[in-house]
Coordinates of C-alpha atoms and ligand atoms in Angstrom, one line a residue:
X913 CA -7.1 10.2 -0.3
X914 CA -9.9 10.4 -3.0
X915 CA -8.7 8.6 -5.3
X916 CA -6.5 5.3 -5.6
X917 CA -4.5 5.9 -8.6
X918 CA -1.0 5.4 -9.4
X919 CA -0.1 8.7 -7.7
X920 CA -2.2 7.7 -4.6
X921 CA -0.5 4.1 -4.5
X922 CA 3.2 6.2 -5.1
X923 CA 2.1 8.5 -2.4
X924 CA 1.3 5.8 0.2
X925 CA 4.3 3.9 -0.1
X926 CA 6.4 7.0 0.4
X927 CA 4.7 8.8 3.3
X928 CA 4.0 5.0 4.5
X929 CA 7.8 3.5 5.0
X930 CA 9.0 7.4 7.3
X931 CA 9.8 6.4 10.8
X932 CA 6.6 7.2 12.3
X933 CA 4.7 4.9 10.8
X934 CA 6.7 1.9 10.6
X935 CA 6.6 2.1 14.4
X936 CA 2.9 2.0 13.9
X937 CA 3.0 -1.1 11.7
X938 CA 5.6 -2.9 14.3
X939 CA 2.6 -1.8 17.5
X940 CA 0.0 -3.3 15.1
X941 CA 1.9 -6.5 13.9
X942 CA 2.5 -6.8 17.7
X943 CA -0.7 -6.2 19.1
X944 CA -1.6 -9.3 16.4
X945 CA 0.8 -11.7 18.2
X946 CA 0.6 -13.6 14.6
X947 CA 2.1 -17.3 15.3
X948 CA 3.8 -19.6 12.5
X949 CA 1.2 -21.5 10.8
X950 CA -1.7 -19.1 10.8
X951 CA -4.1 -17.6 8.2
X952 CA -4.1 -13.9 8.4
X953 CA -6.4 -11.3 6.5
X954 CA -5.5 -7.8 5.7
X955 CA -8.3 -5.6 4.0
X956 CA -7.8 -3.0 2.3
X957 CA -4.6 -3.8 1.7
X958 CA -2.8 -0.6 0.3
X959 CA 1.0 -1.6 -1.3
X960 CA 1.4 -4.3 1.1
X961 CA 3.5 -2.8 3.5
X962 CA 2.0 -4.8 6.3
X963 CA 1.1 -7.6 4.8
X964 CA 4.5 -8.4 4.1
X965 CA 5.1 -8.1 7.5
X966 CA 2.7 -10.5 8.3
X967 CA 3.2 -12.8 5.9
X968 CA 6.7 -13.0 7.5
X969 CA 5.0 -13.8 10.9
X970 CA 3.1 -16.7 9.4
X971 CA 6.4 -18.1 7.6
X972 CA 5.4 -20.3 4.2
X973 CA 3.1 -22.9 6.6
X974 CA 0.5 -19.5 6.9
X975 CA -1.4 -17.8 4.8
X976 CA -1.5 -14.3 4.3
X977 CA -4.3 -12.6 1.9
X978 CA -4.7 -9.5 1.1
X979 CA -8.0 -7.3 -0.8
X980 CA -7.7 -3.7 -2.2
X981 CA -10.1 -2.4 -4.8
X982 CA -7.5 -0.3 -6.1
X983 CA -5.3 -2.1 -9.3
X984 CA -2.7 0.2 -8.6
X985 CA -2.3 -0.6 -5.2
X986 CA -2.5 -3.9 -5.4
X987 CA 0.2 -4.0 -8.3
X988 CA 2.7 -2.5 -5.6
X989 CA 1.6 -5.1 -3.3
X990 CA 2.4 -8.1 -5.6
X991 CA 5.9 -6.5 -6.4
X992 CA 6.6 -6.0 -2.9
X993 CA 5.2 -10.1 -2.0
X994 CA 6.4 -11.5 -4.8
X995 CA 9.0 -13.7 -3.6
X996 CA 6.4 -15.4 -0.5
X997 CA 4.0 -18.0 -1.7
X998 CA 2.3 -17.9 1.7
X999 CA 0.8 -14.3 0.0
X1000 CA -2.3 -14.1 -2.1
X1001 CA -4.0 -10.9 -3.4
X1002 CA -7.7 -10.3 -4.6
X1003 CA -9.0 -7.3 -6.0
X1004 CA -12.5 -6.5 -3.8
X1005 CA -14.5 -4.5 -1.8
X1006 CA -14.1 -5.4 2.2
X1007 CA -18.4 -4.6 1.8
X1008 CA -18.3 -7.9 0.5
X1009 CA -15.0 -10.0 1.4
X1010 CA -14.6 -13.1 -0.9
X1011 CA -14.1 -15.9 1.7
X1012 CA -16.2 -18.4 3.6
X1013 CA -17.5 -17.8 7.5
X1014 CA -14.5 -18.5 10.0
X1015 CA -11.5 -18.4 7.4
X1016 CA -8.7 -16.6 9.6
X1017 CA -7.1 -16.6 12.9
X1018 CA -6.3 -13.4 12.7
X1019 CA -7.3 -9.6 10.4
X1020 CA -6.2 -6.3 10.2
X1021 CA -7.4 -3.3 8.6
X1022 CA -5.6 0.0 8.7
X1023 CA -6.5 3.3 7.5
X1024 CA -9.1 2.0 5.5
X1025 CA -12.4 1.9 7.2
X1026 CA -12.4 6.2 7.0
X1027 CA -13.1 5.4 3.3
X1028 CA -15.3 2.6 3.3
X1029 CA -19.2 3.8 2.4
X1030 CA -20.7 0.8 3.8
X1031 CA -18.9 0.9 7.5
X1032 CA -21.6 -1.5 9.4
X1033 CA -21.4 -3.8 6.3
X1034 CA -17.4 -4.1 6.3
X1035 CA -17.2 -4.3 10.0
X1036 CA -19.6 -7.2 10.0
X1037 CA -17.8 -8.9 7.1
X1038 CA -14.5 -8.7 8.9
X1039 CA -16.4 -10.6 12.0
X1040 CA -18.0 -13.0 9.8
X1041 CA -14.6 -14.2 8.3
X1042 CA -12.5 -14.8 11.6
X1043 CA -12.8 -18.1 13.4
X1044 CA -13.9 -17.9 16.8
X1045 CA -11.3 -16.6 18.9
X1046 CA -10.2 -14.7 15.8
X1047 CA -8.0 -11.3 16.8
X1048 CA -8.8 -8.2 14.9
X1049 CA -7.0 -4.8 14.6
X1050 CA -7.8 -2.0 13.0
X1051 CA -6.4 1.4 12.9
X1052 CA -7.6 4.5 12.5
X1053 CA -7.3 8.5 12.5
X1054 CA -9.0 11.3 13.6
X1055 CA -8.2 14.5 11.8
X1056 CA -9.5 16.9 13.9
X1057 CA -6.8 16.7 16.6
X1058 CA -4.2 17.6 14.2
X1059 CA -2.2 20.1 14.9
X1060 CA 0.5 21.8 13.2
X1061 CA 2.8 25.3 13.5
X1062 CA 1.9 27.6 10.9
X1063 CA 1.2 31.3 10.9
X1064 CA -2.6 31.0 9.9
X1065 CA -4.4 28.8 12.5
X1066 CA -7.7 29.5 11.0
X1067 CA -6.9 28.4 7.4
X1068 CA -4.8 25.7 9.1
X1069 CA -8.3 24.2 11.0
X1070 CA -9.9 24.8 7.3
X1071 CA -7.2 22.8 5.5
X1072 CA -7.1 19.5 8.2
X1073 CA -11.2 20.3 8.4
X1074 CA -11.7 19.2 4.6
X1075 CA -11.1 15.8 5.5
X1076 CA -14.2 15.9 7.4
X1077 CA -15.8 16.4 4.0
X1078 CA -13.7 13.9 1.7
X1079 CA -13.8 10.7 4.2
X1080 CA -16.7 8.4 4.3
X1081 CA -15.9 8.0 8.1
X1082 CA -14.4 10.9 9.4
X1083 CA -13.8 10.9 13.2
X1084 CA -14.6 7.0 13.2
X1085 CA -12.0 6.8 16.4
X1086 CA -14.7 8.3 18.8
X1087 CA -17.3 5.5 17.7
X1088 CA -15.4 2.5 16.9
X1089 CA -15.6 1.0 20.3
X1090 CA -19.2 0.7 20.6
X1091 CA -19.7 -0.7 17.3
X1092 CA -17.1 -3.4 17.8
X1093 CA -18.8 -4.5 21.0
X1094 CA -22.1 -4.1 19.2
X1095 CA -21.0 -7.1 16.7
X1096 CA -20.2 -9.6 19.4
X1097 CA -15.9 -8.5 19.7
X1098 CA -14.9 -8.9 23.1
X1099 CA -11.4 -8.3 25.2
X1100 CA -11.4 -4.7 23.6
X1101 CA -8.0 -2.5 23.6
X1102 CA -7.5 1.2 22.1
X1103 CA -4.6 2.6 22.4
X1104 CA -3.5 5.6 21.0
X1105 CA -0.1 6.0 18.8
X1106 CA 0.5 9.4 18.0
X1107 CA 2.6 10.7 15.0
X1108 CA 4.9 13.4 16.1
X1109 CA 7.2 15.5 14.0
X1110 CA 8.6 18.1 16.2
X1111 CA 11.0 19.5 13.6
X1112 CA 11.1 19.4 10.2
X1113 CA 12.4 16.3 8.2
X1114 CA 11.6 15.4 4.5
X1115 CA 11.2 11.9 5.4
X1116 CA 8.8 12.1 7.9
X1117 CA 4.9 11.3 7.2
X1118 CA 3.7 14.8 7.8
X1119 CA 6.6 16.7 5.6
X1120 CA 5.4 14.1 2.5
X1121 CA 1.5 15.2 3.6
X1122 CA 1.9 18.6 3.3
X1123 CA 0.4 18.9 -0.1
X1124 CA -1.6 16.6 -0.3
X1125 CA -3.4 17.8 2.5
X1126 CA -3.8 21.7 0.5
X1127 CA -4.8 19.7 -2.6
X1128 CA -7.9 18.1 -0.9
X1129 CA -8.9 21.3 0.9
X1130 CA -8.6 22.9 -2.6
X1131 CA -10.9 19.8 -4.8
X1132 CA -13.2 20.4 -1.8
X1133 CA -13.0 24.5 -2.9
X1134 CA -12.3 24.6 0.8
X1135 CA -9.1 27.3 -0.2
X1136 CA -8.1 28.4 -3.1
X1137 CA -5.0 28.0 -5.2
X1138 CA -3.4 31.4 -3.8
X1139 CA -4.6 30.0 0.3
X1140 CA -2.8 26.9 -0.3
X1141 CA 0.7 28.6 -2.1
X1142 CA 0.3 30.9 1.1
X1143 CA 0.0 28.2 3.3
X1144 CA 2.6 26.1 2.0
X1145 CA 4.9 29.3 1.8
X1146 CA 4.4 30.2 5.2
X1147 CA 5.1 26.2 6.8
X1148 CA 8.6 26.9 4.8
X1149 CA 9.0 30.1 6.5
X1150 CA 9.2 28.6 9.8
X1151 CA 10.9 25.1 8.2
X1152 CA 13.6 27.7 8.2
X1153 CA 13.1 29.4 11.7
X1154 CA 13.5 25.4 12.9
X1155 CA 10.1 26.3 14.4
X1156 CA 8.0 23.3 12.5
X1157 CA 5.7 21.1 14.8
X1158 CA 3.1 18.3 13.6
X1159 CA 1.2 15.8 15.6
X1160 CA -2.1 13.5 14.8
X1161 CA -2.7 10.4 16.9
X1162 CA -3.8 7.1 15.2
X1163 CA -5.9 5.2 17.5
X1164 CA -5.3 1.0 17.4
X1165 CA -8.1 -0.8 18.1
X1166 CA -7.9 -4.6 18.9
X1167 CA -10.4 -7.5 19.8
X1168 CA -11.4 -10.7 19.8
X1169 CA -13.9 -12.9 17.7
Ligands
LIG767 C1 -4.6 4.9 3.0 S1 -4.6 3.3 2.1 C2 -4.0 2.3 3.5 C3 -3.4 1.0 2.9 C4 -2.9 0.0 4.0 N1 -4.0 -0.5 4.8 C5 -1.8 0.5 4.9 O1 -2.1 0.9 6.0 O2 -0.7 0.6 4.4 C6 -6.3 3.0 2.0 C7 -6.5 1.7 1.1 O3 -7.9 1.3 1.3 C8 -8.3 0.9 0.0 N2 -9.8 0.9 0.1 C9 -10.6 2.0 0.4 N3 -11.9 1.6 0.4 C10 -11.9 0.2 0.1 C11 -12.9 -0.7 0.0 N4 -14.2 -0.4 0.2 N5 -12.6 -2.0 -0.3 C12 -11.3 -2.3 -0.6 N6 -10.3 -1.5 -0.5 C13 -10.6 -0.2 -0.1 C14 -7.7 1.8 -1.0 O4 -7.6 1.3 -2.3 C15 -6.3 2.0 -0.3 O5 -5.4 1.0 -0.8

């Protein structure tokens, strides 16, 4: 994602309510073991789709706040909070949170942190805001173990590759850990949740990826418009052979203050 338009915010809440990664949402609302009553923090909010889930977990005695810099985002995640006064939503950078030292039991920050520029900066700002004793969890992707069926490997690798261009953080699983531990987190967990499509459904995340992956390889001029129609052409060729297969592991990482 490059941009966080309408279109991004549209394409988010699609590709973000398939199976697969609700199931990632429930291991990450888990691994939070949110309790009635307490102040939760979710940066970089997106449409809300978690924070609404979190906001559930802290009932109308918590508090739940979310930050985006994207408007359009952010509109989505009012419409889809409206109803909970325990919500509140601030448009911001996570460089720079807007709340005091030690305001939340408890913060998560998914898929986000691959597009922050200032990575040291928001980590530190998410440490600074939890109490002591604060749980964190952030999730996170790395795009070079994708894999996927298609009859071009090469220009497959060159396609998933261009994200590795267009991220701020690409590959940010592999260092995470150190960094974490580097700001003071302690009781450390990574676990890995992978996203598997081993045939072809519309509503799955990687089916409602498919071209928005081609369109970043092409912005990049990574392929060109004819690479990506033959690319796309040949993933429906074996849609039809039932011979589609997809899998990228999200990596959840979760800590103490
Ligand atoms: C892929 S979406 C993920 C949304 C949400 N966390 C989720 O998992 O459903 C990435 C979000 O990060 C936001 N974002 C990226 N960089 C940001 C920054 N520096 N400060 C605040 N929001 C940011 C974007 O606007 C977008 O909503």
């Amino acid at each position: 994602m490059e941009k966080y338009d309408k279109k991004a915010a549209a394409l988010v809440d699609r590709s973000y309510q398939t199976p697969e990664i609700v199931n990632q949402r429930l291991r990450t609302l888990n691994a939070m073991a949110l309790c009635r009553g307490e102040s939760v923090l979710d940066a970089g909010c997106g449409t809300g789709l978690l924070l609404e889930q979190e906001a559930l977990a802290v009932g109308k005695a918590g508090r739940a706040e979310g930050v985006d810099f994207s408007e359009d985002m952010l509109e989505r995640a009012g419409a889809r909070c409206a109803d909970m006064p325990q919500v509140r939503l601030q448009q911001g950078n996570i460089e720079t949170l807007p709340f005091e030292d030690a305001s939340f039991d408890a913060a998560s920050c998914t898929q986000t942190l691959l597009y922050v520029d200032q990575l040291d900066q928001a980590l530190r700002e998410l440490h600074r805001v939890l109490k002591p004793g604060g749980r964190i969890a952030l999730l996170e992707t790395d795009w070079s173990g994708a894999i996927l069926n298609s009859h071009d490997q090469a220009l497959t690798q060159r396609i998933f590759g261009a994200w590795d261009i267009a991220l701020a953080n690409p590959n940010l699983p592999k260092r995470l850990r150190p960094l974490l531990r580097g700001l003071g987190f302690a009781a450390l967990r990574v676990e890995a949740i992978p996203i598997l499509n081993s045939s072809y459904s519309e509503n799955s995340f990687s089916a409602n990826m498919l071209e928005n992956y081609a369109a970043v390889a092409r912005r990049r001029n990574i392929i060109s418009r004819a690479e990506s129609d033959e690319w796309l052409a040949g993933i429906d060729g074996l849609i039809e052979q039932d011979a589609y297969f997809f899998c990228v592991n999200r990596f959840l990482f979760t800590a103490v203050k």
